[in-house]
PDB file of C-alpha atoms in Angstrom:
ATOM      1  CA  MET I   1     -41.245-120.619-136.407  1.00  0.00           C
ATOM      2  CA  ALA I   2     -38.458-118.993-138.445  1.00  0.00           C
ATOM      3  CA  GLN I   3     -35.668-117.196-136.604  1.00  0.00           C
ATOM      4  CA  VAL I   4     -35.350-113.458-136.986  1.00  0.00           C
ATOM      5  CA  GLY I   5     -33.604-112.676-140.253  1.00  0.00           C
ATOM      6  CA  GLN I   6     -34.143-116.069-141.840  1.00  0.00           C
ATOM      7  CA  SER I   7     -37.532-115.166-143.277  1.00  0.00           C
ATOM      8  CA  LYS I   8     -35.871-112.421-145.326  1.00  0.00           C
ATOM      9  CA  GLY I   9     -33.074-114.683-146.526  1.00  0.00           C
ATOM     10  CA  PHE I  10     -30.343-113.126-144.381  1.00  0.00           C
ATOM     11  CA  ALA I  11     -28.815-116.422-143.302  1.00  0.00           C
ATOM     12  CA  PRO I  12     -26.149-117.698-145.702  1.00  0.00           C
ATOM     13  CA  LYS I  13     -26.599-121.141-147.262  1.00  0.00           C
ATOM     14  CA  GLU I  14     -23.553-122.345-145.349  1.00  0.00           C
ATOM     15  CA  ALA I  15     -22.780-120.686-142.041  1.00  0.00           C
ATOM     16  CA  PRO I  16     -19.324-119.088-142.147  1.00  0.00           C
ATOM     17  CA  LYS I  17     -16.901-119.526-139.285  1.00  0.00           C
ATOM     18  CA  LEU I  18     -17.019-116.150-137.595  1.00  0.00           C
ATOM     19  CA  ASN I  19     -14.606-114.940-134.963  1.00  0.00           C
ATOM     20  CA  PRO I  20     -16.071-113.687-131.682  1.00  0.00           C
ATOM     21  CA  PRO I  21     -17.109-110.017-132.041  1.00  0.00           C
ATOM     22  CA  LYS I  22     -14.480-107.506-130.950  1.00  0.00           C
ATOM     23  CA  THR I  23     -14.955-103.994-129.593  1.00  0.00           C
ATOM     24  CA  THR I  24     -11.500-102.758-130.571  1.00  0.00           C
ATOM     25  CA  PRO I  25     -11.585 -99.013-131.309  1.00  0.00           C
ATOM     26  CA  ILE I  26     -10.756 -98.353-134.976  1.00  0.00           C
ATOM     27  CA  SER I  27      -9.962 -94.803-136.075  1.00  0.00           C
ATOM     28  CA  LEU I  28     -11.408 -93.355-139.253  1.00  0.00           C
ATOM     29  CA  THR I  29      -7.828 -93.002-140.518  1.00  0.00           C
ATOM     30  CA  HIS I  30      -7.154 -96.708-140.028  1.00  0.00           C
ATOM     31  CA  LEU I  31     -10.553 -97.658-141.474  1.00  0.00           C
ATOM     32  CA  SER I  32      -9.777 -95.629-144.612  1.00  0.00           C
ATOM     33  CA  LYS I  33      -6.593 -97.682-145.139  1.00  0.00           C
ATOM     34  CA  CYS I  34      -8.659-100.888-145.104  1.00  0.00           C
ATOM     35  CA  ASP I  35     -10.127-100.259-148.545  1.00  0.00           C
ATOM     36  CA  GLY I  36      -8.518-103.114-150.465  1.00  0.00           C
ATOM     37  CA  ASN I  37      -5.922-100.968-152.196  1.00  0.00           C
ATOM     38  CA  SER I  38      -3.030-102.193-150.040  1.00  0.00           C
ATOM     39  CA  PRO I  39      -2.233-105.864-149.464  1.00  0.00           C
ATOM     40  CA  SER I  40      -0.858-104.817-146.049  1.00  0.00           C
ATOM     41  CA  TYR I  41      -4.375-104.123-144.769  1.00  0.00           C
ATOM     42  CA  PRO I  42      -7.579-106.167-144.603  1.00  0.00           C
ATOM     43  CA  ILE I  43     -10.788-104.900-146.214  1.00  0.00           C
ATOM     44  CA  TYR I  44     -13.277-103.425-143.765  1.00  0.00           C
ATOM     45  CA  VAL I  45     -16.789-102.025-144.089  1.00  0.00           C
ATOM     46  CA  ALA I  46     -18.466-100.267-141.172  1.00  0.00           C
ATOM     47  CA  ILE I  47     -22.198-100.077-140.551  1.00  0.00           C
ATOM     48  CA  MET I  48     -23.557 -97.850-137.770  1.00  0.00           C
ATOM     49  CA  GLY I  49     -20.049 -97.740-136.319  1.00  0.00           C
ATOM     50  CA  THR I  50     -19.546-101.515-136.240  1.00  0.00           C
ATOM     51  CA  VAL I  51     -16.603-102.658-138.369  1.00  0.00           C
ATOM     52  CA  PHE I  52     -16.832-105.889-140.379  1.00  0.00           C
ATOM     53  CA  ASP I  53     -13.919-107.718-142.012  1.00  0.00           C
ATOM     54  CA  VAL I  54     -15.076-108.403-145.587  1.00  0.00           C
ATOM     55  CA  SER I  55     -11.611-109.364-146.863  1.00  0.00           C
ATOM     56  CA  GLY I  56     -12.750-112.753-148.137  1.00  0.00           C
ATOM     57  CA  ASN I  57     -15.350-111.311-150.501  1.00  0.00           C
ATOM     58  CA  THR I  58     -13.994-110.050-153.831  1.00  0.00           C
ATOM     59  CA  ALA I  59     -17.055-107.813-154.248  1.00  0.00           C
ATOM     60  CA  TYR I  60     -15.325-105.348-151.873  1.00  0.00           C
ATOM     61  CA  ALA I  61     -11.906-105.572-153.563  1.00  0.00           C
ATOM     62  CA  PRO I  62     -10.760-102.731-155.867  1.00  0.00           C
ATOM     63  CA  GLU I  63     -12.442-104.176-158.963  1.00  0.00           C
ATOM     64  CA  GLY I  64     -15.520-105.388-157.074  1.00  0.00           C
ATOM     65  CA  ALA I  65     -19.065-104.110-157.430  1.00  0.00           C
ATOM     66  CA  TYR I  66     -19.173-102.945-153.785  1.00  0.00           C
ATOM     67  CA  HIS I  67     -15.673-101.524-153.474  1.00  0.00           C
ATOM     68  CA  ILE I  68     -17.271 -98.108-152.930  1.00  0.00           C
ATOM     69  CA  PHE I  69     -18.129 -99.255-149.370  1.00  0.00           C
ATOM     70  CA  ALA I  70     -14.631-100.525-148.508  1.00  0.00           C
ATOM     71  CA  GLY I  71     -12.710 -98.538-145.919  1.00  0.00           C
ATOM     72  CA  LYS I  72     -15.756 -96.490-144.920  1.00  0.00           C
ATOM     73  CA  ASP I  73     -18.743 -96.398-142.640  1.00  0.00           C
ATOM     74  CA  ALA I  74     -21.243 -96.835-145.460  1.00  0.00           C
ATOM     75  CA  SER I  75     -24.374 -96.668-143.312  1.00  0.00           C
ATOM     76  CA  ARG I  76     -26.211 -93.999-145.289  1.00  0.00           C
ATOM     77  CA  ALA I  77     -25.453 -95.566-148.674  1.00  0.00           C
ATOM     78  CA  LEU I  78     -26.654 -98.976-147.498  1.00  0.00           C
ATOM     79  CA  ALA I  79     -29.832 -97.498-146.014  1.00  0.00           C
ATOM     80  CA  LEU I  80     -30.535 -95.712-149.307  1.00  0.00           C
ATOM     81  CA  SER I  81     -29.467 -98.706-151.447  1.00  0.00           C
ATOM     82  CA  SER I  82     -27.025 -96.322-153.106  1.00  0.00           C
ATOM     83  CA  LEU I  83     -23.671 -96.897-154.781  1.00  0.00           C
ATOM     84  CA  LYS I  84     -22.907 -93.157-154.926  1.00  0.00           C
ATOM     85  CA  ALA I  85     -19.660 -92.062-153.271  1.00  0.00           C
ATOM     86  CA  GLU I  86     -21.347 -89.052-151.663  1.00  0.00           C
ATOM     87  CA  ASP I  87     -23.769 -91.384-149.840  1.00  0.00           C
ATOM     88  CA  CYS I  88     -20.953 -93.466-148.285  1.00  0.00           C
ATOM     89  CA  ARG I  89     -20.961 -91.721-144.954  1.00  0.00           C
ATOM     90  CA  PRO I  90     -21.843 -92.644-141.390  1.00  0.00           C
ATOM     91  CA  ASP I  91     -24.805 -90.341-140.737  1.00  0.00           C
ATOM     92  CA  TRP I  92     -28.125 -92.151-140.877  1.00  0.00           C
ATOM     93  CA  GLU I  93     -30.111 -90.932-137.867  1.00  0.00           C
ATOM     94  CA  ASP I  94     -32.101 -88.426-139.973  1.00  0.00           C
ATOM     95  CA  LEU I  95     -33.395 -91.060-142.390  1.00  0.00           C
ATOM     96  CA  ALA I  96     -37.003 -92.218-142.613  1.00  0.00           C
ATOM     97  CA  ASP I  97     -38.053 -95.310-140.658  1.00  0.00           C
ATOM     98  CA  LYS I  98     -38.243 -97.350-143.876  1.00  0.00           C
ATOM     99  CA  GLU I  99     -34.607 -96.551-144.692  1.00  0.00           C
ATOM    100  CA  LYS I 100     -33.551 -97.263-141.106  1.00  0.00           C
ATOM    101  CA  GLN I 101     -35.151-100.693-141.455  1.00  0.00           C
ATOM    102  CA  VAL I 102     -33.186-101.288-144.664  1.00  0.00           C
ATOM    103  CA  LEU I 103     -30.020-100.329-142.765  1.00  0.00           C
ATOM    104  CA  ASN I 104     -30.890-102.705-139.923  1.00  0.00           C
ATOM    105  CA  ASP I 105     -31.469-105.449-142.485  1.00  0.00           C
ATOM    106  CA  TRP I 106     -28.007-104.803-143.941  1.00  0.00           C
ATOM    107  CA  PHE I 107     -26.503-104.933-140.451  1.00  0.00           C
ATOM    108  CA  THR I 108     -28.166-108.317-139.900  1.00  0.00           C
ATOM    109  CA  PHE I 109     -26.967-109.530-143.307  1.00  0.00           C
ATOM    110  CA  PHE I 110     -23.344-108.532-142.580  1.00  0.00           C
ATOM    111  CA  SER I 111     -23.398-109.901-139.026  1.00  0.00           C
ATOM    112  CA  LYS I 112     -24.315-113.360-140.329  1.00  0.00           C
ATOM    113  CA  ARG I 113     -21.463-113.373-142.879  1.00  0.00           C
ATOM    114  CA  TYR I 114     -18.534-111.315-141.621  1.00  0.00           C
ATOM    115  CA  SER I 115     -16.592-111.105-138.376  1.00  0.00           C
ATOM    116  CA  ILE I 116     -16.955-107.943-136.318  1.00  0.00           C
ATOM    117  CA  VAL I 117     -13.450-106.589-135.742  1.00  0.00           C
ATOM    118  CA  GLY I 118     -14.180-103.393-133.850  1.00  0.00           C
ATOM    119  CA  GLN I 119     -16.035-100.132-133.474  1.00  0.00           C
ATOM    120  CA  VAL I 120     -15.314 -96.862-135.250  1.00  0.00           C
ATOM    121  CA  ARG I 121     -13.752 -94.356-132.904  1.00  0.00           C
ATOM    122  CA  ARG I 122     -14.968 -90.859-133.738  1.00  0.00           C
TER     123      ARG I 122
END
């Protein structure tokens, strides 16, 4: 029997070495600095308040296709499969069940590829 997530192709071909998940509180101000525009900061993307370090993936760097998500809690945009700046925001609770499932799938995808470095402090 396939493990949860594998049937949808969430598991990477080669398992990355992930650090143990952290629960460090990360302010929205600090998260916004982790957008790839300063070499002094890593690149972070948050989903449902959980912050992932995506620094190793150039797709989130300033010229990358998914840079719009960097330095933000992009939950709504991921749930809607949107690359619009106005959708890159943390509120997702009002979405339809189908979109919430898409968001959960993205969370699973990220959790298998990127280390969890903290939780957004609101």
